[in-house]
């Protein structure tokens, strides 16, 4: 385990709450020579405990790369990505997958549920696959209630609406009590009503359960549900704001593009 140096005086860093995830001078380059693309360029940022952060920017600006490198799904070219005090770049692939399973949750636009398993079985799958973990039935009941799927737990995915399936995926990400949930465009495939519901469930998870969430999105409405929005442009972290409104975010996007 590598203890991070104190970078609290750097831009993007913060001191008043503990950082559950942190990038320090993080750079990711794909390809070499003329074909090289620097998708993330010297990014330093803290993601704080109990906060809901949106990562915004135009298509191709490096949002997914930031999320993938921060969460250990991909490796940086240089710099550091910490989860808690652990520098993920020092871990082997196997150690990384253990860290991801034990401390992180993921929600993607395509959230595959297992068709032959009930909603309950889909939610508990990550815990069931971990021989060291047991399902906390009380927490499952609380999550199902917060997400409004308490009467749907014995249904198969095919018996659920799209929004209910997405909420099952949220519960599945939350059930191992991850230190942080990373979501990449979780509303990208949803209609505006379902999208609004999902965002309010994520908001509730933060407010009522203290969940930390980092959500990549290009949707200003989605970002307005967050405590903080950070803007990425051409691989650089260019700005951030707290408690953004839809208009704030739209203005900023216009300025950036
Ligand atoms: P965003 O999520 O903001 O749309 P990405 O992080 O996916 O942006 O991509 C940022 C840049 O990196 C883009 O120019 C993209 O083409 C490039 N990129 C992303 N992944 C790869 C990859 N695996 N190989 C080569 N280039 C990539
Ligand atoms: Mg992306």
PDB file of C-alpha atoms and ligand atoms in Angstrom:
ATOM      1  CA  UNK A   1       0.000   0.000   0.000  1.00  0.00           C
ATOM      2  CA  UNK A   2       1.356   3.420  -0.955  1.00  0.00           C
ATOM      3  CA  UNK A   3       0.356   6.469   1.070  1.00  0.00           C
ATOM      4  CA  UNK A   4      -0.281   9.477  -1.171  1.00  0.00           C
ATOM      5  CA  UNK A   5       1.823  12.564  -0.759  1.00  0.00           C
ATOM      6  CA  UNK A   6       0.062  15.699   0.375  1.00  0.00           C
ATOM      7  CA  UNK A   7      -1.183  17.422  -2.760  1.00  0.00           C
ATOM      8  CA  UNK A   8      -3.783  19.468  -0.923  1.00  0.00           C
ATOM      9  CA  UNK A   9      -2.353  22.745  -2.155  1.00  0.00           C
ATOM     10  CA  UNK A  10      -2.772  21.792  -5.815  1.00  0.00           C
ATOM     11  CA  UNK A  11      -5.658  22.910  -7.998  1.00  0.00           C
ATOM     12  CA  UNK A  12      -8.521  20.417  -7.924  1.00  0.00           C
ATOM     13  CA  UNK A  13      -7.480  19.117  -4.524  1.00  0.00           C
ATOM     14  CA  UNK A  14      -9.440  19.774  -1.368  1.00  0.00           C
ATOM     15  CA  UNK A  15      -8.747  19.550   2.338  1.00  0.00           C
ATOM     16  CA  UNK A  16     -11.990  19.645   4.317  1.00  0.00           C
ATOM     17  CA  UNK A  17     -13.418  16.149   3.614  1.00  0.00           C
ATOM     18  CA  UNK A  18     -11.671  12.902   2.999  1.00  0.00           C
ATOM     19  CA  UNK A  19     -11.033  11.912  -0.599  1.00  0.00           C
ATOM     20  CA  UNK A  20     -12.262   8.422  -1.446  1.00  0.00           C
ATOM     21  CA  UNK A  21     -10.755   8.647  -4.918  1.00  0.00           C
ATOM     22  CA  UNK A  22      -8.034  10.907  -6.217  1.00  0.00           C
ATOM     23  CA  UNK A  23      -6.054  11.549  -9.364  1.00  0.00           C
ATOM     24  CA  UNK A  24      -2.630  13.171  -9.107  1.00  0.00           C
ATOM     25  CA  UNK A  25      -1.006  14.439 -12.325  1.00  0.00           C
ATOM     26  CA  UNK A  26      -2.888  11.736 -14.175  1.00  0.00           C
ATOM     27  CA  UNK A  27      -2.093  11.358 -17.874  1.00  0.00           C
ATOM     28  CA  UNK A  28      -3.349   8.722 -20.296  1.00  0.00           C
ATOM     29  CA  UNK A  29      -2.097   8.503 -23.871  1.00  0.00           C
ATOM     30  CA  UNK A  30      -3.485   6.061 -26.400  1.00  0.00           C
ATOM     31  CA  UNK A  31      -1.326   5.025 -29.367  1.00  0.00           C
ATOM     32  CA  UNK A  32       2.152   6.268 -30.292  1.00  0.00           C
ATOM     33  CA  UNK A  33       3.820   8.721 -32.682  1.00  0.00           C
ATOM     34  CA  UNK A  34       1.526  10.654 -35.013  1.00  0.00           C
ATOM     35  CA  UNK A  35      -1.422   8.520 -33.914  1.00  0.00           C
ATOM     36  CA  UNK A  36      -0.978   9.331 -30.195  1.00  0.00           C
ATOM     37  CA  UNK A  37      -4.023  10.772 -28.434  1.00  0.00           C
ATOM     38  CA  UNK A  38      -3.653  12.202 -24.936  1.00  0.00           C
ATOM     39  CA  UNK A  39      -7.125  11.471 -23.607  1.00  0.00           C
ATOM     40  CA  UNK A  40      -6.321  12.685 -20.075  1.00  0.00           C
ATOM     41  CA  UNK A  41      -3.706  15.372 -19.519  1.00  0.00           C
ATOM     42  CA  UNK A  42      -2.116  16.017 -16.106  1.00  0.00           C
ATOM     43  CA  UNK A  43      -5.389  15.795 -14.170  1.00  0.00           C
ATOM     44  CA  UNK A  44      -5.332  16.325 -10.401  1.00  0.00           C
ATOM     45  CA  UNK A  45      -8.620  16.009  -8.551  1.00  0.00           C
ATOM     46  CA  UNK A  46     -10.175  14.662  -5.348  1.00  0.00           C
ATOM     47  CA  UNK A  47     -13.555  12.946  -5.177  1.00  0.00           C
ATOM     48  CA  UNK A  48     -14.884  13.484  -1.670  1.00  0.00           C
ATOM     49  CA  UNK A  49     -16.755  11.145   0.616  1.00  0.00           C
ATOM     50  CA  UNK A  50     -20.544  11.446   0.453  1.00  0.00           C
ATOM     51  CA  UNK A  51     -20.504  13.679  -2.615  1.00  0.00           C
ATOM     52  CA  UNK A  52     -22.285  13.261  -5.931  1.00  0.00           C
ATOM     53  CA  UNK A  53     -19.953  14.557  -8.643  1.00  0.00           C
ATOM     54  CA  UNK A  54     -20.718  14.940 -12.346  1.00  0.00           C
ATOM     55  CA  UNK A  55     -17.892  14.756 -14.878  1.00  0.00           C
ATOM     56  CA  UNK A  56     -18.966  16.718 -17.941  1.00  0.00           C
ATOM     57  CA  UNK A  57     -17.497  17.613 -21.295  1.00  0.00           C
ATOM     58  CA  UNK A  58     -18.041  17.213 -25.025  1.00  0.00           C
ATOM     59  CA  UNK A  59     -17.908  13.795 -26.675  1.00  0.00           C
ATOM     60  CA  UNK A  60     -14.286  12.623 -26.883  1.00  0.00           C
ATOM     61  CA  UNK A  61     -13.087  15.051 -24.174  1.00  0.00           C
ATOM     62  CA  UNK A  62     -11.776  12.238 -21.954  1.00  0.00           C
ATOM     63  CA  UNK A  63     -14.609  11.691 -19.445  1.00  0.00           C
ATOM     64  CA  UNK A  64     -14.697   7.913 -19.746  1.00  0.00           C
ATOM     65  CA  UNK A  65     -10.905   7.735 -19.723  1.00  0.00           C
ATOM     66  CA  UNK A  66     -10.870   9.706 -16.456  1.00  0.00           C
ATOM     67  CA  UNK A  67     -13.416   7.328 -14.933  1.00  0.00           C
ATOM     68  CA  UNK A  68     -11.744   4.158 -16.221  1.00  0.00           C
ATOM     69  CA  UNK A  69      -8.282   5.197 -14.998  1.00  0.00           C
ATOM     70  CA  UNK A  70      -9.605   6.454 -11.640  1.00  0.00           C
ATOM     71  CA  UNK A  71     -11.421   3.178 -11.009  1.00  0.00           C
ATOM     72  CA  UNK A  72      -8.607   0.885 -12.136  1.00  0.00           C
ATOM     73  CA  UNK A  73     -10.474  -0.403 -15.194  1.00  0.00           C
ATOM     74  CA  UNK A  74      -7.597   1.059 -17.229  1.00  0.00           C
ATOM     75  CA  UNK A  75      -4.057   2.124 -16.368  1.00  0.00           C
ATOM     76  CA  UNK A  76      -2.533   5.598 -16.533  1.00  0.00           C
ATOM     77  CA  UNK A  77       0.463   6.352 -18.741  1.00  0.00           C
ATOM     78  CA  UNK A  78       1.868   8.543 -15.935  1.00  0.00           C
ATOM     79  CA  UNK A  79       0.733   9.992 -12.635  1.00  0.00           C
ATOM     80  CA  UNK A  80      -1.297   8.280  -9.926  1.00  0.00           C
ATOM     81  CA  UNK A  81      -4.836   7.122  -9.280  1.00  0.00           C
ATOM     82  CA  UNK A  82      -5.732   6.440  -5.668  1.00  0.00           C
ATOM     83  CA  UNK A  83      -8.715   4.618  -4.228  1.00  0.00           C
ATOM     84  CA  UNK A  84      -8.572   5.597  -0.572  1.00  0.00           C
ATOM     85  CA  UNK A  85      -4.869   5.316   0.247  1.00  0.00           C
ATOM     86  CA  UNK A  86      -4.143   2.677  -2.367  1.00  0.00           C
ATOM     87  CA  UNK A  87      -2.261   3.692  -5.507  1.00  0.00           C
ATOM     88  CA  UNK A  88      -3.971   1.484  -8.074  1.00  0.00           C
ATOM     89  CA  UNK A  89      -0.990   1.694 -10.441  1.00  0.00           C
ATOM     90  CA  UNK A  90       1.049  -0.388  -7.956  1.00  0.00           C
ATOM     91  CA  UNK A  91      -1.439  -3.277  -8.044  1.00  0.00           C
ATOM     92  CA  UNK A  92      -1.334  -6.401 -10.200  1.00  0.00           C
ATOM     93  CA  UNK A  93      -4.357  -7.124 -12.378  1.00  0.00           C
ATOM     94  CA  UNK A  94      -5.558  -9.658  -9.833  1.00  0.00           C
ATOM     95  CA  UNK A  95      -5.148  -7.246  -6.888  1.00  0.00           C
ATOM     96  CA  UNK A  96      -6.972  -4.610  -8.932  1.00  0.00           C
ATOM     97  CA  UNK A  97      -9.918  -6.862  -9.556  1.00  0.00           C
ATOM     98  CA  UNK A  98     -10.139  -7.675  -5.829  1.00  0.00           C
ATOM     99  CA  UNK A  99     -10.000  -3.935  -4.998  1.00  0.00           C
ATOM    100  CA  UNK A 100     -12.706  -3.160  -7.555  1.00  0.00           C
ATOM    101  CA  UNK A 101     -14.953  -5.940  -6.301  1.00  0.00           C
ATOM    102  CA  UNK A 102     -14.517  -5.033  -2.636  1.00  0.00           C
ATOM    103  CA  UNK A 103     -14.587  -1.230  -2.766  1.00  0.00           C
ATOM    104  CA  UNK A 104     -16.146  -0.023  -6.033  1.00  0.00           C
ATOM    105  CA  UNK A 105     -19.519  -0.194  -7.737  1.00  0.00           C
ATOM    106  CA  UNK A 106     -20.188   0.414 -11.420  1.00  0.00           C
ATOM    107  CA  UNK A 107     -23.271   1.516 -13.337  1.00  0.00           C
ATOM    108  CA  UNK A 108     -23.039   1.588 -17.112  1.00  0.00           C
ATOM    109  CA  UNK A 109     -25.444   2.641 -19.836  1.00  0.00           C
ATOM    110  CA  UNK A 110     -25.845  -1.015 -20.769  1.00  0.00           C
ATOM    111  CA  UNK A 111     -26.384  -2.712 -17.426  1.00  0.00           C
ATOM    112  CA  UNK A 112     -26.724  -6.389 -18.221  1.00  0.00           C
ATOM    113  CA  UNK A 113     -28.969  -8.297 -15.866  1.00  0.00           C
ATOM    114  CA  UNK A 114     -28.945 -12.094 -15.957  1.00  0.00           C
ATOM    115  CA  UNK A 115     -32.296 -12.978 -17.614  1.00  0.00           C
ATOM    116  CA  UNK A 116     -32.767 -16.269 -15.740  1.00  0.00           C
ATOM    117  CA  UNK A 117     -32.237 -14.708 -12.303  1.00  0.00           C
ATOM    118  CA  UNK A 118     -34.809 -12.771 -10.288  1.00  0.00           C
ATOM    119  CA  UNK A 119     -34.259  -9.098  -9.459  1.00  0.00           C
ATOM    120  CA  UNK A 120     -33.176 -10.155  -5.955  1.00  0.00           C
ATOM    121  CA  UNK A 121     -30.687 -12.711  -7.335  1.00  0.00           C
ATOM    122  CA  UNK A 122     -29.296 -10.171  -9.799  1.00  0.00           C
ATOM    123  CA  UNK A 123     -28.789  -7.661  -6.979  1.00  0.00           C
ATOM    124  CA  UNK A 124     -27.011 -10.129  -4.680  1.00  0.00           C
ATOM    125  CA  UNK A 125     -24.906 -11.719  -7.451  1.00  0.00           C
ATOM    126  CA  UNK A 126     -21.713  -9.709  -6.729  1.00  0.00           C
ATOM    127  CA  UNK A 127     -21.939 -10.618  -3.041  1.00  0.00           C
ATOM    128  CA  UNK A 128     -22.834 -14.276  -3.785  1.00  0.00           C
ATOM    129  CA  UNK A 129     -19.774 -14.557  -6.059  1.00  0.00           C
ATOM    130  CA  UNK A 130     -17.496 -13.343  -3.255  1.00  0.00           C
ATOM    131  CA  UNK A 131     -16.868 -16.281  -0.941  1.00  0.00           C
ATOM    132  CA  UNK A 132     -15.895 -13.943   1.926  1.00  0.00           C
ATOM    133  CA  UNK A 133     -19.071 -11.862   1.830  1.00  0.00           C
ATOM    134  CA  UNK A 134     -22.635 -12.431   2.992  1.00  0.00           C
ATOM    135  CA  UNK A 135     -25.733 -10.569   1.842  1.00  0.00           C
ATOM    136  CA  UNK A 136     -26.983  -8.047   4.400  1.00  0.00           C
ATOM    137  CA  UNK A 137     -30.730  -8.706   4.108  1.00  0.00           C
ATOM    138  CA  UNK A 138     -31.697  -5.603   6.093  1.00  0.00           C
ATOM    139  CA  UNK A 139     -29.589  -3.401   3.806  1.00  0.00           C
ATOM    140  CA  UNK A 140     -31.065  -5.105   0.738  1.00  0.00           C
ATOM    141  CA  UNK A 141     -34.559  -4.339   2.055  1.00  0.00           C
ATOM    142  CA  UNK A 142     -33.582  -0.709   2.716  1.00  0.00           C
ATOM    143  CA  UNK A 143     -32.063  -0.327  -0.748  1.00  0.00           C
ATOM    144  CA  UNK A 144     -35.073  -1.916  -2.442  1.00  0.00           C
ATOM    145  CA  UNK A 145     -37.348   0.429  -0.545  1.00  0.00           C
ATOM    146  CA  UNK A 146     -35.272   3.539  -1.311  1.00  0.00           C
ATOM    147  CA  UNK A 147     -35.245   2.503  -4.984  1.00  0.00           C
ATOM    148  CA  UNK A 148     -38.958   1.624  -5.038  1.00  0.00           C
ATOM    149  CA  UNK A 149     -38.454  -1.980  -6.183  1.00  0.00           C
ATOM    150  CA  UNK A 150     -39.396  -3.737  -2.928  1.00  0.00           C
ATOM    151  CA  UNK A 151     -42.395  -5.419  -4.598  1.00  0.00           C
ATOM    152  CA  UNK A 152     -40.405  -6.451  -7.663  1.00  0.00           C
ATOM    153  CA  UNK A 153     -37.608  -8.489  -6.093  1.00  0.00           C
ATOM    154  CA  UNK A 154     -38.989 -11.897  -7.100  1.00  0.00           C
ATOM    155  CA  UNK A 155     -39.635 -10.828 -10.722  1.00  0.00           C
ATOM    156  CA  UNK A 156     -37.406 -11.757 -13.659  1.00  0.00           C
ATOM    157  CA  UNK A 157     -35.826  -8.872 -15.619  1.00  0.00           C
ATOM    158  CA  UNK A 158     -38.254  -9.553 -18.502  1.00  0.00           C
ATOM    159  CA  UNK A 159     -41.131  -8.778 -16.095  1.00  0.00           C
ATOM    160  CA  UNK A 160     -39.716  -5.335 -15.215  1.00  0.00           C
ATOM    161  CA  UNK A 161     -39.870  -1.966 -16.960  1.00  0.00           C
ATOM    162  CA  UNK A 162     -36.676  -0.368 -18.273  1.00  0.00           C
ATOM    163  CA  UNK A 163     -36.566   2.002 -15.310  1.00  0.00           C
ATOM    164  CA  UNK A 164     -37.066  -0.840 -12.840  1.00  0.00           C
ATOM    165  CA  UNK A 165     -34.270  -2.828 -14.490  1.00  0.00           C
ATOM    166  CA  UNK A 166     -31.971   0.197 -14.248  1.00  0.00           C
ATOM    167  CA  UNK A 167     -32.860   0.499 -10.535  1.00  0.00           C
ATOM    168  CA  UNK A 168     -32.000  -3.189 -10.033  1.00  0.00           C
ATOM    169  CA  UNK A 169     -28.605  -2.388 -11.573  1.00  0.00           C
ATOM    170  CA  UNK A 170     -28.206   0.517  -9.128  1.00  0.00           C
ATOM    171  CA  UNK A 171     -29.043  -1.770  -6.186  1.00  0.00           C
ATOM    172  CA  UNK A 172     -26.556  -4.348  -7.516  1.00  0.00           C
ATOM    173  CA  UNK A 173     -23.845  -1.670  -7.588  1.00  0.00           C
ATOM    174  CA  UNK A 174     -24.699  -0.549  -4.041  1.00  0.00           C
ATOM    175  CA  UNK A 175     -25.210  -3.855  -2.220  1.00  0.00           C
ATOM    176  CA  UNK A 176     -21.511  -4.509  -1.475  1.00  0.00           C
ATOM    177  CA  UNK A 177     -21.477  -1.031   0.172  1.00  0.00           C
ATOM    178  CA  UNK A 178     -18.801   0.279  -2.186  1.00  0.00           C
ATOM    179  CA  UNK A 179     -16.709   3.245  -1.078  1.00  0.00           C
ATOM    180  CA  UNK A 180     -17.555   4.880  -4.379  1.00  0.00           C
ATOM    181  CA  UNK A 181     -19.854   4.201  -7.329  1.00  0.00           C
ATOM    182  CA  UNK A 182     -18.677   5.114 -10.813  1.00  0.00           C
ATOM    183  CA  UNK A 183     -21.410   5.637 -13.379  1.00  0.00           C
ATOM    184  CA  UNK A 184     -20.677   6.206 -17.085  1.00  0.00           C
ATOM    185  CA  UNK A 185     -23.607   7.899 -18.848  1.00  0.00           C
ATOM    186  CA  UNK A 186     -26.128   5.925 -16.744  1.00  0.00           C
ATOM    187  CA  UNK A 187     -29.055   7.889 -18.212  1.00  0.00           C
ATOM    188  CA  UNK A 188     -27.753   7.795 -21.799  1.00  0.00           C
ATOM    189  CA  UNK A 189     -30.213   5.145 -22.976  1.00  0.00           C
ATOM    190  CA  UNK A 190     -33.216   6.264 -20.913  1.00  0.00           C
ATOM    191  CA  UNK A 191     -36.189   8.474 -21.784  1.00  0.00           C
ATOM    192  CA  UNK A 192     -36.402  11.730 -19.818  1.00  0.00           C
ATOM    193  CA  UNK A 193     -38.942  10.449 -17.269  1.00  0.00           C
ATOM    194  CA  UNK A 194     -36.983   7.276 -16.451  1.00  0.00           C
ATOM    195  CA  UNK A 195     -33.781   9.274 -16.486  1.00  0.00           C
ATOM    196  CA  UNK A 196     -35.220  11.755 -13.962  1.00  0.00           C
ATOM    197  CA  UNK A 197     -36.299   8.876 -11.712  1.00  0.00           C
ATOM    198  CA  UNK A 198     -32.878   7.255 -11.836  1.00  0.00           C
ATOM    199  CA  UNK A 199     -31.183  10.554 -10.976  1.00  0.00           C
ATOM    200  CA  UNK A 200     -33.456  11.106  -8.002  1.00  0.00           C
ATOM    201  CA  UNK A 201     -32.680   7.573  -6.761  1.00  0.00           C
ATOM    202  CA  UNK A 202     -28.951   8.256  -7.065  1.00  0.00           C
ATOM    203  CA  UNK A 203     -29.492  11.556  -5.228  1.00  0.00           C
ATOM    204  CA  UNK A 204     -31.364   9.695  -2.459  1.00  0.00           C
ATOM    205  CA  UNK A 205     -28.529   7.162  -2.179  1.00  0.00           C
ATOM    206  CA  UNK A 206     -26.143  10.048  -1.551  1.00  0.00           C
ATOM    207  CA  UNK A 207     -28.424  11.948   0.844  1.00  0.00           C
ATOM    208  CA  UNK A 208     -29.895   9.057   2.831  1.00  0.00           C
ATOM    209  CA  UNK A 209     -27.203   6.391   2.633  1.00  0.00           C
ATOM    210  CA  UNK A 210     -24.079   8.549   2.352  1.00  0.00           C
ATOM    211  CA  UNK A 211     -23.069   6.938  -0.937  1.00  0.00           C
ATOM    212  CA  UNK A 212     -20.240   8.603  -2.891  1.00  0.00           C
ATOM    213  CA  UNK A 213     -20.943   8.764  -6.633  1.00  0.00           C
ATOM    214  CA  UNK A 214     -18.883   9.920  -9.606  1.00  0.00           C
ATOM    215  CA  UNK A 215     -21.069  10.152 -12.711  1.00  0.00           C
ATOM    216  CA  UNK A 216     -19.860  10.806 -16.238  1.00  0.00           C
ATOM    217  CA  UNK A 217     -22.558  12.530 -18.259  1.00  0.00           C
ATOM    218  CA  UNK A 218     -23.065  14.999 -21.077  1.00  0.00           C
ATOM    219  CA  UNK A 219     -26.559  15.838 -19.876  1.00  0.00           C
ATOM    220  CA  UNK A 220     -26.956  19.218 -18.127  1.00  0.00           C
ATOM    221  CA  UNK A 221     -30.115  18.038 -16.344  1.00  0.00           C
ATOM    222  CA  UNK A 222     -28.236  15.023 -14.965  1.00  0.00           C
ATOM    223  CA  UNK A 223     -25.386  17.257 -13.788  1.00  0.00           C
ATOM    224  CA  UNK A 224     -27.842  19.570 -12.011  1.00  0.00           C
ATOM    225  CA  UNK A 225     -28.694  16.727  -9.585  1.00  0.00           C
ATOM    226  CA  UNK A 226     -25.076  16.681  -8.404  1.00  0.00           C
ATOM    227  CA  UNK A 227     -23.266  18.476  -5.584  1.00  0.00           C
ATOM    228  CA  UNK A 228     -20.408  19.326  -7.873  1.00  0.00           C
ATOM    229  CA  UNK A 229     -19.668  19.340 -11.563  1.00  0.00           C
ATOM    230  CA  UNK A 230     -16.191  19.126 -13.069  1.00  0.00           C
ATOM    231  CA  UNK A 231     -15.581  19.992 -16.714  1.00  0.00           C
ATOM    232  CA  UNK A 232     -13.203  18.174 -19.040  1.00  0.00           C
ATOM    233  CA  UNK A 233     -12.070  19.565 -22.385  1.00  0.00           C
ATOM    234  CA  UNK A 234      -9.511  17.943 -24.698  1.00  0.00           C
ATOM    235  CA  UNK A 235      -8.243  15.801 -21.816  1.00  0.00           C
ATOM    236  CA  UNK A 236      -7.771  18.740 -19.423  1.00  0.00           C
ATOM    237  CA  UNK A 237      -9.767  19.458 -16.277  1.00  0.00           C
ATOM    238  CA  UNK A 238     -10.751  23.029 -17.082  1.00  0.00           C
ATOM    239  CA  UNK A 239     -13.263  24.100 -14.431  1.00  0.00           C
ATOM    240  CA  UNK A 240     -15.599  23.019 -11.676  1.00  0.00           C
ATOM    241  CA  UNK A 241     -18.620  24.341  -9.801  1.00  0.00           C
ATOM    242  CA  UNK A 242     -20.739  23.442  -6.779  1.00  0.00           C
ATOM    243  CA  UNK A 243     -24.530  23.014  -6.692  1.00  0.00           C
ATOM    244  CA  UNK A 244     -24.900  23.662 -10.428  1.00  0.00           C
ATOM    245  CA  UNK A 245     -28.241  24.594 -11.983  1.00  0.00           C
ATOM    246  CA  UNK A 246     -29.221  23.412 -15.466  1.00  0.00           C
ATOM    247  CA  UNK A 247     -28.642  26.954 -16.792  1.00  0.00           C
ATOM    248  CA  UNK A 248     -25.170  27.177 -15.204  1.00  0.00           C
ATOM    249  CA  UNK A 249     -24.206  23.929 -16.862  1.00  0.00           C
ATOM    250  CA  UNK A 250     -25.673  24.860 -20.265  1.00  0.00           C
ATOM    251  CA  UNK A 251     -23.826  28.207 -20.194  1.00  0.00           C
ATOM    252  CA  UNK A 252     -20.561  26.473 -19.376  1.00  0.00           C
ATOM    253  CA  UNK A 253     -21.022  23.863 -22.114  1.00  0.00           C
ATOM    254  CA  UNK A 254     -21.681  26.636 -24.655  1.00  0.00           C
ATOM    255  CA  UNK A 255     -18.513  28.386 -23.501  1.00  0.00           C
ATOM    256  CA  UNK A 256     -16.461  25.202 -23.850  1.00  0.00           C
ATOM    257  CA  UNK A 257     -17.716  24.121 -27.286  1.00  0.00           C
TER     258      UNK A 257
HETATM  259  P1  LIG B   1     -15.564  10.782 -23.689  1.00  0.00           P
HETATM  260  O1  LIG B   1     -15.951   9.722 -22.698  1.00  0.00           O
HETATM  261  O2  LIG B   1     -15.495  12.154 -23.101  1.00  0.00           O
HETATM  262  O3  LIG B   1     -16.448  10.771 -24.896  1.00  0.00           O
HETATM  263  P2  LIG B   1     -13.161   9.194 -24.062  1.00  0.00           P
HETATM  264  O4  LIG B   1     -12.492   9.203 -22.754  1.00  0.00           O
HETATM  265  O5  LIG B   1     -13.914   7.963 -24.451  1.00  0.00           O
HETATM  266  O6  LIG B   1     -14.072  10.488 -24.208  1.00  0.00           O
HETATM  267  O7  LIG B   1     -12.078   9.436 -25.201  1.00  0.00           O
HETATM  268  C1  LIG B   1     -11.141  10.519 -25.142  1.00  0.00           C
HETATM  269  C2  LIG B   1     -10.217  10.435 -26.351  1.00  0.00           C
HETATM  270  O8  LIG B   1      -9.432   9.249 -26.273  1.00  0.00           O
HETATM  271  C3  LIG B   1     -10.954  10.374 -27.680  1.00  0.00           C
HETATM  272  O9  LIG B   1     -10.198  11.086 -28.632  1.00  0.00           O
HETATM  273  C4  LIG B   1     -10.961   8.893 -27.993  1.00  0.00           C
HETATM  274  O10 LIG B   1     -11.017   8.686 -29.373  1.00  0.00           O
HETATM  275  C5  LIG B   1      -9.635   8.437 -27.407  1.00  0.00           C
HETATM  276  N1  LIG B   1      -9.697   7.034 -26.940  1.00  0.00           N
HETATM  277  C6  LIG B   1     -10.472   6.554 -25.945  1.00  0.00           C
HETATM  278  N2  LIG B   1     -10.275   5.234 -25.771  1.00  0.00           N
HETATM  279  C7  LIG B   1      -9.336   4.872 -26.685  1.00  0.00           C
HETATM  280  C8  LIG B   1      -8.683   3.630 -27.027  1.00  0.00           C
HETATM  281  N3  LIG B   1      -8.942   2.515 -26.352  1.00  0.00           N
HETATM  282  N4  LIG B   1      -7.786   3.653 -28.025  1.00  0.00           N
HETATM  283  C9  LIG B   1      -7.499   4.802 -28.694  1.00  0.00           C
HETATM  284  N5  LIG B   1      -8.059   5.984 -28.428  1.00  0.00           N
HETATM  285  C10 LIG B   1      -8.975   6.040 -27.450  1.00  0.00           C
HETATM  286 MG1  LIG B   2     -17.506   8.292 -22.717  1.00  0.00          MG
END
